[in-house]
Structures are given as structure tokens and as C-alpha cells.
Short mmCIF file of N, CA and C in Angstrom, two decimals:
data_model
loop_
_atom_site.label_atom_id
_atom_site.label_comp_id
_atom_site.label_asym_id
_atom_site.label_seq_id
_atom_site.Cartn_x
_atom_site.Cartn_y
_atom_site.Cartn_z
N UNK A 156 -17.09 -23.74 5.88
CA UNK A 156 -16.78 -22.40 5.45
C UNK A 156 -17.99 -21.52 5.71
N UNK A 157 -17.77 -20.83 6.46
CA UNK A 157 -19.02 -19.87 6.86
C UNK A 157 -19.65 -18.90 5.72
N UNK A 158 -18.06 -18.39 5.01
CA UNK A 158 -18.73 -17.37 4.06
C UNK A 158 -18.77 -17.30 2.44
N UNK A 159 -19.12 -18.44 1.99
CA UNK A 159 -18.33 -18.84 1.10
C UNK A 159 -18.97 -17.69 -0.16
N UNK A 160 -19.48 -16.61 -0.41
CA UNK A 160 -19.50 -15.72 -1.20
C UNK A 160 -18.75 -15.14 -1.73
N UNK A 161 -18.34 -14.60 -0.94
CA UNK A 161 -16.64 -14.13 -1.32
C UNK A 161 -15.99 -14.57 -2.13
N UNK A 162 -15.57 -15.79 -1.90
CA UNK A 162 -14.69 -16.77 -2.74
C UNK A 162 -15.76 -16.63 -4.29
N UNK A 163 -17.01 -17.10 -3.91
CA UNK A 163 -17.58 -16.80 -5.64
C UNK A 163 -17.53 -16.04 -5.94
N UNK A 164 -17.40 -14.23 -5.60
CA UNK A 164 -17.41 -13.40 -6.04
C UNK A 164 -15.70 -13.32 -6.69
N UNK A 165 -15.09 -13.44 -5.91
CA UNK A 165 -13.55 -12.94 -6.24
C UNK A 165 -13.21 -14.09 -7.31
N UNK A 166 -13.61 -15.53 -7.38
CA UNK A 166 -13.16 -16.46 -8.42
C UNK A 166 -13.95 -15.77 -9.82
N UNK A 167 -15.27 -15.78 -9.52
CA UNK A 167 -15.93 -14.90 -10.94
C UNK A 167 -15.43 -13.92 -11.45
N UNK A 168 -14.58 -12.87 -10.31
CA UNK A 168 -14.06 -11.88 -10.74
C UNK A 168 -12.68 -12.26 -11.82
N UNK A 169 -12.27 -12.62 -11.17
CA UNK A 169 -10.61 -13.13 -11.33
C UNK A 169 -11.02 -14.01 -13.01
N UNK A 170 -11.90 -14.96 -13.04
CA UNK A 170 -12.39 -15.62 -14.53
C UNK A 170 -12.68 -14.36 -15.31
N UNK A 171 -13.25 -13.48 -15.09
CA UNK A 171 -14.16 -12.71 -16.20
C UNK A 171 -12.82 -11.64 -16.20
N UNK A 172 -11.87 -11.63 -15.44
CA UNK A 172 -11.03 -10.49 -15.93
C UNK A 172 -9.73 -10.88 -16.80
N UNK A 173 -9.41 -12.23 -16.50
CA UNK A 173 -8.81 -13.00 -17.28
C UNK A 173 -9.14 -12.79 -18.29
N UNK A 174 -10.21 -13.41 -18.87
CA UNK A 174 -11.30 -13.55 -20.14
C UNK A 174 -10.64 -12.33 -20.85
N UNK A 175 -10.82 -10.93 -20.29
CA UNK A 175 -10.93 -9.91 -21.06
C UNK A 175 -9.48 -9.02 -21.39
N UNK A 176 -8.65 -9.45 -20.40
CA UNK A 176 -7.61 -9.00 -20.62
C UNK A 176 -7.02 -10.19 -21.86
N UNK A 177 -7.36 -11.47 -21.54
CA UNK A 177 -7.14 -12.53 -23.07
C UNK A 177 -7.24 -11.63 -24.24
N UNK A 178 -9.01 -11.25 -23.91
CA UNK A 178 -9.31 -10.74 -25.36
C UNK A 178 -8.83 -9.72 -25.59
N UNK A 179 -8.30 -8.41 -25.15
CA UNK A 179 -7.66 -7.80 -25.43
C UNK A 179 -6.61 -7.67 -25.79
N UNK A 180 -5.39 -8.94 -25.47
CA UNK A 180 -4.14 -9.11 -25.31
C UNK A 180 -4.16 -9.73 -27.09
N UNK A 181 -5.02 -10.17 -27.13
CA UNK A 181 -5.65 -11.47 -28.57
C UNK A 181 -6.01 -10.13 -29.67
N UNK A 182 -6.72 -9.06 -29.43
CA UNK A 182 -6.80 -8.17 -30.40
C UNK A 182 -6.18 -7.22 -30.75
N UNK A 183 -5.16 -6.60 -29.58
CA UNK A 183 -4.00 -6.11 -29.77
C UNK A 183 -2.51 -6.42 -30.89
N UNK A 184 -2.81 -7.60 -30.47
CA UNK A 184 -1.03 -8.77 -30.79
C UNK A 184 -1.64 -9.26 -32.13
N UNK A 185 -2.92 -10.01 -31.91
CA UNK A 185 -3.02 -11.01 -32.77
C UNK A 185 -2.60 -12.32 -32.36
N UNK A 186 -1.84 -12.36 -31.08
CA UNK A 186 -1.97 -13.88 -30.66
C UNK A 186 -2.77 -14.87 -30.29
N UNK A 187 -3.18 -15.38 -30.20
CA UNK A 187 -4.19 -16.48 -29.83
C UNK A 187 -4.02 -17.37 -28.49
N UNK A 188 -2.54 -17.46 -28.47
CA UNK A 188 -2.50 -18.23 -27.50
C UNK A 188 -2.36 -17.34 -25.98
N UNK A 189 -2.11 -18.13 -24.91
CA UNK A 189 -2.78 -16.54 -23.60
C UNK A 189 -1.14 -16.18 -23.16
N UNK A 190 -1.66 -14.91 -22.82
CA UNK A 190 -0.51 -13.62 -22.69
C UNK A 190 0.19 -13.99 -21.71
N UNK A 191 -0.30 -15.13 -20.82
CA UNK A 191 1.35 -15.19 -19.99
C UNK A 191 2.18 -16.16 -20.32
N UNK A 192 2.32 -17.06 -21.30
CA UNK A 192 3.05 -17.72 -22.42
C UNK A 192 3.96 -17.32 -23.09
N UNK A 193 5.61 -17.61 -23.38
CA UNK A 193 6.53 -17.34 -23.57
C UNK A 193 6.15 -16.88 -25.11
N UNK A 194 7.11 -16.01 -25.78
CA UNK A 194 6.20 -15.59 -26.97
C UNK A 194 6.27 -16.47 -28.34
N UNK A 195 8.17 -17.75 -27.53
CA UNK A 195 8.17 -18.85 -28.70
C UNK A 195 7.16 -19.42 -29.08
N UNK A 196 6.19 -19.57 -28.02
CA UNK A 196 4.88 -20.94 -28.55
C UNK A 196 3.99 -19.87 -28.72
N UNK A 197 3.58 -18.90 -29.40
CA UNK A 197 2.46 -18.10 -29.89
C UNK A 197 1.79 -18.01 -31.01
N UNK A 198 0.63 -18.42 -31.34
CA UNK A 198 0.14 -19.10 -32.49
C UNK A 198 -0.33 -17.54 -32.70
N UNK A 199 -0.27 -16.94 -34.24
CA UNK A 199 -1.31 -15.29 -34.13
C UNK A 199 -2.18 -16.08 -35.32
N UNK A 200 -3.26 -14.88 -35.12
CA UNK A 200 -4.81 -15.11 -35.99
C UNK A 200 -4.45 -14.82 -37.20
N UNK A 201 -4.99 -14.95 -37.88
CA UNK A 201 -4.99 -14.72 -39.40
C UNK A 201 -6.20 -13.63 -40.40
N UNK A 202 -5.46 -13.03 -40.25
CA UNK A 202 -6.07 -11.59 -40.87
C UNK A 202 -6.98 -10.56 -40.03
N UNK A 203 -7.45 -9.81 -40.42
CA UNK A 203 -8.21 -9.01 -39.24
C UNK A 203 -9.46 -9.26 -38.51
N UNK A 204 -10.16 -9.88 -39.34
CA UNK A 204 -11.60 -10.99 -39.30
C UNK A 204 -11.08 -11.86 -38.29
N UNK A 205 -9.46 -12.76 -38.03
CA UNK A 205 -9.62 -13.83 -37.71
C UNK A 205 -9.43 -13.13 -36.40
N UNK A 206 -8.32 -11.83 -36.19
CA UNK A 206 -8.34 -11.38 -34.74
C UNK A 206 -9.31 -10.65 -33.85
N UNK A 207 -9.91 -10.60 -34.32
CA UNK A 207 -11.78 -10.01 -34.04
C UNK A 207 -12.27 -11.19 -33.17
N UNK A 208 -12.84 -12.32 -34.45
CA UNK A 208 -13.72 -13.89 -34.30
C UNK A 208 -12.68 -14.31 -32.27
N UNK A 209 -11.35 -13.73 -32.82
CA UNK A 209 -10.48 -14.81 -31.20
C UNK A 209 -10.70 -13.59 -30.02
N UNK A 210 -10.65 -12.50 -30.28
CA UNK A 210 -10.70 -11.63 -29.48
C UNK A 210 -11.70 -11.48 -29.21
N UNK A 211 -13.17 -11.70 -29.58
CA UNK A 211 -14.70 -11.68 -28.95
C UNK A 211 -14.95 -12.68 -27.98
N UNK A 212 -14.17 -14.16 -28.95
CA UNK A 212 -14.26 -15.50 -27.79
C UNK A 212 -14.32 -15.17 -26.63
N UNK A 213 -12.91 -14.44 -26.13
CA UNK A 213 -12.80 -14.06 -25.17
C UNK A 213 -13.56 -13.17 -24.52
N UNK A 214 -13.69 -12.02 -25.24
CA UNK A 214 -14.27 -10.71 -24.76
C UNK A 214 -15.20 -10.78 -24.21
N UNK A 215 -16.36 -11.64 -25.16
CA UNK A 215 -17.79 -11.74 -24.39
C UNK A 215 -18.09 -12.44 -23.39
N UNK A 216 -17.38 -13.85 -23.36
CA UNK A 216 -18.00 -14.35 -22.09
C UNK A 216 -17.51 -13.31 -20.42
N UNK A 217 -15.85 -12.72 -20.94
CA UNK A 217 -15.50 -12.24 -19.67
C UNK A 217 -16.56 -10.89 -19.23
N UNK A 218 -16.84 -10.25 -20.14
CA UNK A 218 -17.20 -9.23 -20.11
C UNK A 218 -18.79 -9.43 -19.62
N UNK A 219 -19.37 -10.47 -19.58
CA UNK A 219 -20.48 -10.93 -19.19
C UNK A 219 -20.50 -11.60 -18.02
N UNK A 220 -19.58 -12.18 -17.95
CA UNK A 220 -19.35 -11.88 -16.13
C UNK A 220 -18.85 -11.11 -15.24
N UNK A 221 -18.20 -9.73 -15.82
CA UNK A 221 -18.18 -9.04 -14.92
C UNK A 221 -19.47 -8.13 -15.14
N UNK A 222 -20.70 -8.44 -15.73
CA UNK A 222 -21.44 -7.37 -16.47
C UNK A 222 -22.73 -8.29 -14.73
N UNK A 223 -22.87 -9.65 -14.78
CA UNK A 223 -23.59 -10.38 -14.20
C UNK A 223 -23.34 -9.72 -12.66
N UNK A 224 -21.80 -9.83 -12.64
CA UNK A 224 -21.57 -9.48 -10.81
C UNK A 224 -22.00 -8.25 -10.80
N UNK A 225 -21.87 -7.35 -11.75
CA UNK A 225 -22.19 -6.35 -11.49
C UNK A 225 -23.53 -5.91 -11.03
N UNK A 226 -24.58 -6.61 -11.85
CA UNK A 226 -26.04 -6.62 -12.06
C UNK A 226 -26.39 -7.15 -10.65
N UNK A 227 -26.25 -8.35 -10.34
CA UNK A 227 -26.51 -9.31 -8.92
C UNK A 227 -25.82 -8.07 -7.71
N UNK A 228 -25.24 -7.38 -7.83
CA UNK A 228 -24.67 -6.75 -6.92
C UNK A 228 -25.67 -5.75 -6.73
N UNK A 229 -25.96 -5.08 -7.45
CA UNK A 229 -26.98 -4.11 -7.99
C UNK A 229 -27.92 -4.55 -6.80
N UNK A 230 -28.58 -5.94 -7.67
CA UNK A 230 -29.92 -6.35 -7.35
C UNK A 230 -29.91 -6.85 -5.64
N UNK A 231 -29.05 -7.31 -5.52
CA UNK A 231 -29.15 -7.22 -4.07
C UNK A 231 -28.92 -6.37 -3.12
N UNK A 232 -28.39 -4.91 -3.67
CA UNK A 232 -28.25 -4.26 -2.99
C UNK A 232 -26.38 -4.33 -2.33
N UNK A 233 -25.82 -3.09 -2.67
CA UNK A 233 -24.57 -2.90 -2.80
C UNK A 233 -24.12 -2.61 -0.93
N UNK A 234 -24.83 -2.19 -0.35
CA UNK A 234 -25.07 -2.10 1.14
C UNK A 234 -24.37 -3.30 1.95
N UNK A 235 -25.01 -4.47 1.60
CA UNK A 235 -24.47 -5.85 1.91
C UNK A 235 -22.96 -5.82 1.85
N UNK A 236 -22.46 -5.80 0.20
CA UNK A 236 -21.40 -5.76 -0.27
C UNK A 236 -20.81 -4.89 0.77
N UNK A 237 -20.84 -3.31 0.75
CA UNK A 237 -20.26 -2.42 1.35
C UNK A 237 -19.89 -2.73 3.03
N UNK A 238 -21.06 -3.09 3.64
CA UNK A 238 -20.95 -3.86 4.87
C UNK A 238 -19.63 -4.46 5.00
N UNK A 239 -20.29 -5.58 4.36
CA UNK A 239 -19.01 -6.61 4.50
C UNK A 239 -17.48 -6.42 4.09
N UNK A 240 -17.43 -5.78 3.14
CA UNK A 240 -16.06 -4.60 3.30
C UNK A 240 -15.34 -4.13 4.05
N UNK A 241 -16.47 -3.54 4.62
CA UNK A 241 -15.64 -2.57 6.01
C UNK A 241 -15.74 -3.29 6.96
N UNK A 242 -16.80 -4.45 7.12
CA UNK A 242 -15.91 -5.09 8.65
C UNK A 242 -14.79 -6.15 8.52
N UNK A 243 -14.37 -6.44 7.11
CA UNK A 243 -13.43 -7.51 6.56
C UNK A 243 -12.37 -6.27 5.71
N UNK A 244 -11.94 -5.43 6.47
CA UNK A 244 -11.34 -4.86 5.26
C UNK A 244 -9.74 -5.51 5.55
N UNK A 245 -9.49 -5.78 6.87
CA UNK A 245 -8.02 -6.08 7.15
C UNK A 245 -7.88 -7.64 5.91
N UNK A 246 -8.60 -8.36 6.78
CA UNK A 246 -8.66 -10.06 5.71
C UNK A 246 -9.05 -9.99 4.29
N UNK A 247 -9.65 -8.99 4.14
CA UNK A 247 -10.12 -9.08 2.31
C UNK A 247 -8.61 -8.62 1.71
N UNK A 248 -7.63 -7.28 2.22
CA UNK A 248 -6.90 -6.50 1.68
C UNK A 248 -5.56 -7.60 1.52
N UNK A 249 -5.16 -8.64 3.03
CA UNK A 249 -4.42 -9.60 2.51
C UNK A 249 -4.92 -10.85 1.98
N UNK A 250 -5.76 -11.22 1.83
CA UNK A 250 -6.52 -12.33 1.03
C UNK A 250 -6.14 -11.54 -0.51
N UNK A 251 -6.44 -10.62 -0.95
CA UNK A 251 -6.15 -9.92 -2.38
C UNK A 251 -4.98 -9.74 -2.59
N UNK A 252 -3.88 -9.85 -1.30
CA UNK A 252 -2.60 -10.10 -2.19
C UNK A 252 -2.50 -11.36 -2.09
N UNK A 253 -2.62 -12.57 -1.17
CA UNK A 253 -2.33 -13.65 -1.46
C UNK A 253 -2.86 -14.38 -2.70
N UNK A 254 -3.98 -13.85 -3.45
CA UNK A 254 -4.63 -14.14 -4.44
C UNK A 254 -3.70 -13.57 -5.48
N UNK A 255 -3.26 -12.45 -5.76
CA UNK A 255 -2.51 -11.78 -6.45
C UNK A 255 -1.46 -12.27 -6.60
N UNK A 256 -0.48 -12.26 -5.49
CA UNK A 256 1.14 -13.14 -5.51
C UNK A 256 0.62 -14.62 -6.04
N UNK A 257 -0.45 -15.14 -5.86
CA UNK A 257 -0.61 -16.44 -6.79
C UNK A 257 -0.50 -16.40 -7.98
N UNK A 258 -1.94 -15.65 -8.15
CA UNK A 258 -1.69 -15.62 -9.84
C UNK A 258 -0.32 -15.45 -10.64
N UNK A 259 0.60 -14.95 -9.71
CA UNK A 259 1.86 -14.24 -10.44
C UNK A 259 2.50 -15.21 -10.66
N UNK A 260 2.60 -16.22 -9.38
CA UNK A 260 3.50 -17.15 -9.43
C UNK A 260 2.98 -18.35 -10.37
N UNK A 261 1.53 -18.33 -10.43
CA UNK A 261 1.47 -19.49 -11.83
C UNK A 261 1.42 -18.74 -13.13
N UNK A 262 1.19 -17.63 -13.36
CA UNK A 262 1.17 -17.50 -15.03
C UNK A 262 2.60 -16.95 -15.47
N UNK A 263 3.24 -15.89 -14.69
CA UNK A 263 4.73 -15.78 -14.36
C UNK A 263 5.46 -16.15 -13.62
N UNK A 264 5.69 -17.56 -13.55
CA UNK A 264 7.26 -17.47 -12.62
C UNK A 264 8.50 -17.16 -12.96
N UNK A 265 8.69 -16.96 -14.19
CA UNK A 265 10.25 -16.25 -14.47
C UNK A 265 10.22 -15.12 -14.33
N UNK A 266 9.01 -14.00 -13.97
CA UNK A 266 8.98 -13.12 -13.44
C UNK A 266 9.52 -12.79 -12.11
N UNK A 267 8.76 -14.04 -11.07
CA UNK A 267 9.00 -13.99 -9.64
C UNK A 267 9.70 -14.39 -9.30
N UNK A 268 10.89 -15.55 -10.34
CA UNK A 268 12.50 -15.68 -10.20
C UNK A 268 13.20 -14.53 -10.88
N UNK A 269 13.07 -13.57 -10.58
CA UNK A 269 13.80 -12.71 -11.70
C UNK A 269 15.55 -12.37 -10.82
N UNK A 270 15.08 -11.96 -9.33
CA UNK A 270 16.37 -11.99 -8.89
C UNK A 270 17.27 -13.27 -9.07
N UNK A 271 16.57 -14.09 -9.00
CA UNK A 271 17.23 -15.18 -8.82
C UNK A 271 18.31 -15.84 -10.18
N UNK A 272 17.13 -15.49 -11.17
CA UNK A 272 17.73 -15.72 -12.17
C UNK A 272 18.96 -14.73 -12.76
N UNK A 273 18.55 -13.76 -12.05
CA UNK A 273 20.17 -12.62 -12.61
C UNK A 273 21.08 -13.10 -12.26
N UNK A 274 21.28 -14.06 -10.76
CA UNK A 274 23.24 -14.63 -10.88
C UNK A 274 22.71 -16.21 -11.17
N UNK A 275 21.71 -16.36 -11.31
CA UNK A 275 21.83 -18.10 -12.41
C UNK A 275 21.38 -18.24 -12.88
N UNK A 276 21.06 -17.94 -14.00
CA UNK A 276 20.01 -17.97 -15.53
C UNK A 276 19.64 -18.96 -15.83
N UNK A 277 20.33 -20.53 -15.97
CA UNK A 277 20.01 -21.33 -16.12
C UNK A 277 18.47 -22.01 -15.02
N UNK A 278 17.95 -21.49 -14.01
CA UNK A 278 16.90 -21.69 -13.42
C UNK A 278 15.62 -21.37 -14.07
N UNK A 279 15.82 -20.60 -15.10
CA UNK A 279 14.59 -19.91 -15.96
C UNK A 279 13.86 -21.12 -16.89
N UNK A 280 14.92 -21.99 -17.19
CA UNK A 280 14.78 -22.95 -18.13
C UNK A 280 14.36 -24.61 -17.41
N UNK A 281 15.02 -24.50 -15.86
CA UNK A 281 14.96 -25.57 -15.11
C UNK A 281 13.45 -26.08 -15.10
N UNK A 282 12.52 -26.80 -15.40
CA UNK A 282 11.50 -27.55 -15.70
C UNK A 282 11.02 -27.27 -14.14
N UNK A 283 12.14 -28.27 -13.04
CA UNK A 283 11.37 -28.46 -12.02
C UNK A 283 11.52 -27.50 -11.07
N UNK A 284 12.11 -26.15 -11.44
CA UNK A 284 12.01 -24.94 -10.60
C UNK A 284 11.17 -24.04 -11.23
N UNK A 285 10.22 -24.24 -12.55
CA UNK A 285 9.07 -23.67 -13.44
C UNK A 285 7.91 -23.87 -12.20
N UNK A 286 8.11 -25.54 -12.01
CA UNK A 286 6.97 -26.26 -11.86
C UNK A 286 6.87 -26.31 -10.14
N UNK A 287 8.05 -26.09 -9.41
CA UNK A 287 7.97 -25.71 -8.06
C UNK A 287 7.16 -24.16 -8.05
N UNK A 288 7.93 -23.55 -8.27
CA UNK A 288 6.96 -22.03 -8.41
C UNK A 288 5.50 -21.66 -8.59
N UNK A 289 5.40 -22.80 -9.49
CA UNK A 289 3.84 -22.60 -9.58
C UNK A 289 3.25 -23.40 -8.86
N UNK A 290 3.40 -24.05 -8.23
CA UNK A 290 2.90 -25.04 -6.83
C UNK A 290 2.87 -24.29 -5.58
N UNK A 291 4.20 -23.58 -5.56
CA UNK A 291 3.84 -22.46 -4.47
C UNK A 291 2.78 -21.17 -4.97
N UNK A 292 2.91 -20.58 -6.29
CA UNK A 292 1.39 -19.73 -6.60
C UNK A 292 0.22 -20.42 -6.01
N UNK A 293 0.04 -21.87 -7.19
CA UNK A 293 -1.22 -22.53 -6.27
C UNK A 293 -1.73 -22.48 -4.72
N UNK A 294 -0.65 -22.78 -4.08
CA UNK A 294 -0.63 -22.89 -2.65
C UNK A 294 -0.92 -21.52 -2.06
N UNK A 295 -0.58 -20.31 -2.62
CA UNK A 295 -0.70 -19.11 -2.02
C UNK A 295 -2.35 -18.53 -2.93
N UNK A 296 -2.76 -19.01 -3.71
CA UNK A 296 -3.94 -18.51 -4.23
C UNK A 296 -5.11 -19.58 -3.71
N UNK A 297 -4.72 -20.87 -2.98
CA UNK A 297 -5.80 -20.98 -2.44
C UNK A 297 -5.47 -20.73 -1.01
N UNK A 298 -4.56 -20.26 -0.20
CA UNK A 298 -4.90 -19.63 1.12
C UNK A 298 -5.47 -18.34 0.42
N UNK A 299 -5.35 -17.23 -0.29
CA UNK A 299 -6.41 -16.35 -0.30
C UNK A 299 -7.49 -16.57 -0.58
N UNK A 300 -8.00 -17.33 -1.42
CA UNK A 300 -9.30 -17.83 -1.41
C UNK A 300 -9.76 -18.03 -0.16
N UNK A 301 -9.26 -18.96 0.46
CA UNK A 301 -9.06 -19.66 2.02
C UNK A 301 -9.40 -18.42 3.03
N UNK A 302 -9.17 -17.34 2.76
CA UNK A 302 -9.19 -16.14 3.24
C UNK A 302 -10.02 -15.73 3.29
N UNK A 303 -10.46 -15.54 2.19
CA UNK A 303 -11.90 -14.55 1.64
C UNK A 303 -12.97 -15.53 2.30
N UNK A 304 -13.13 -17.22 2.29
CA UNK A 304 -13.74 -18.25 2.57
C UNK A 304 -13.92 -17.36 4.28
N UNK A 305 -13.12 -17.35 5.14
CA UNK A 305 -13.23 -17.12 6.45
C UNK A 305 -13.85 -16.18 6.88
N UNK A 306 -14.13 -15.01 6.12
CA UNK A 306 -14.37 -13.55 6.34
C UNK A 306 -15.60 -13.65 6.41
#
């Protein structure tokens, strides 16, 4: 892999934004458990103290890694970054959706069956059409990685 920065930058990204949309999703609701989870299995915090203590969990570490990329970006000089942008802008722009249509397809796939499921509903519930879907997310979030890797 020639460029393998990228990929650390966009996986750090993608962790630390997780993180924070958790914690937000966690101090909003009061749920605990993570926001792309059906809302039957949702454990919520207990009292306002307890949705704070779950919503920082989260908050800080994400928020400290996007606080780090930010800083390292800084420090090396944003020029680099910018560079490499514009001569990767075609492969970065579909590498970011193949990264994107991943994520969708593993934290929502009854989302990304949605047509499907309007003339057969019973697929929403099907275990091994849950678990196909998110094998194809996987598969499409590491060709964007795979992507960003090449650039």
C-alpha cells in the first residue's frame, strides 16, 4: 500500500465521529446502548448524573480524536493535506461513498432494505438477510478504505 495515511486519517475520523455522535445520541435519549440498534434492546441511564457519566464516555475520547487530527494536521502543515486532495479528489470523493454506503449497510440494513422490504416485510426480521447485508457493508467499506489506501 503506497499510501497508507489516508486510511489512518479517515479510520480515526470515522472512530472519533462515531464516539461523538454516540455521545450525543446517549445525552439526548438517555440511551446507552448505540443509536443504530433497534430501540427494543435499549438500555437508558438513570437519572441525569447517569446520562452525563455515559454521554462523556463517549464524548471525550471522540472528541479527542478529532481534536488530535486536527492538531497533527495543523502541525504538519495543512498544505500536504490540501495537496493531496486535489490531486486525489476523483478517488478520495468515491472512496467516501464507498466508505459511507458501508457504514450504512452495517449499522442500518433495514434501512438499505427498505424497498425491499415494502412488498416483503418479512426480510426485515430474516437473520440471514440482516447478516448478508452487512457482509456486503463490510465488503464495500473496506474497498473504500482500499481506496483511500491507493491514492
Amino acid at each position: 500500500m503506497p499510501n497508507t495515511f489516508a486510511v489512518v486519517i479517515v479510520s480515526w475520523f470515522i472512530v472519533g465521529a462515531f464516539l461523538v455522535l454516540q455521545g450525543v445520541y446517549t445525552l439526548r435519549t438517555g440511551r446507552i446502548t448505540p443509536f443504530f440498534t433497534r430501540p427494543v434492546y435499549s438500555r437508558s441511564a438513570r437519572g441525569p448524573a447517569g446520562r452525563l457519566a455515559y454521554a462523556f464516555v463517549y464524548l471525550l475520547p471522540g472528541a479527542a480524536a478529532l481534536i488530535i487530527i486536527a492538531v497533527e494536521g495543523r502541525r504538519q502543515g495543512m498544505g500536504h493535506v490540501g495537496t493531496w486532495f486535489v490531486d486525489n479528489l476523483g478517488m478520495a470523493v468515491g472512496a467516501s461513498i464507498f466508505v459511507a454506503l458501508g457504514l450504512l449497510h452495517l449499522f442500518k440494513p433495514e434501512r438499505m432494505l427498505r424497498w425491499t422490504v415494502q412488498t416483503h416485510p418479512e426480510l426485515s426480521r430474516n437473520a440471514v438477510v440482516v447478516v448478508t447485508t452487512r457482509v456486503i457493508g463490510l465488503g464495500l467499506l473496506c474497498l473504500g478504505l482500499g481506496m483511500f489506501a491507493a491514492t
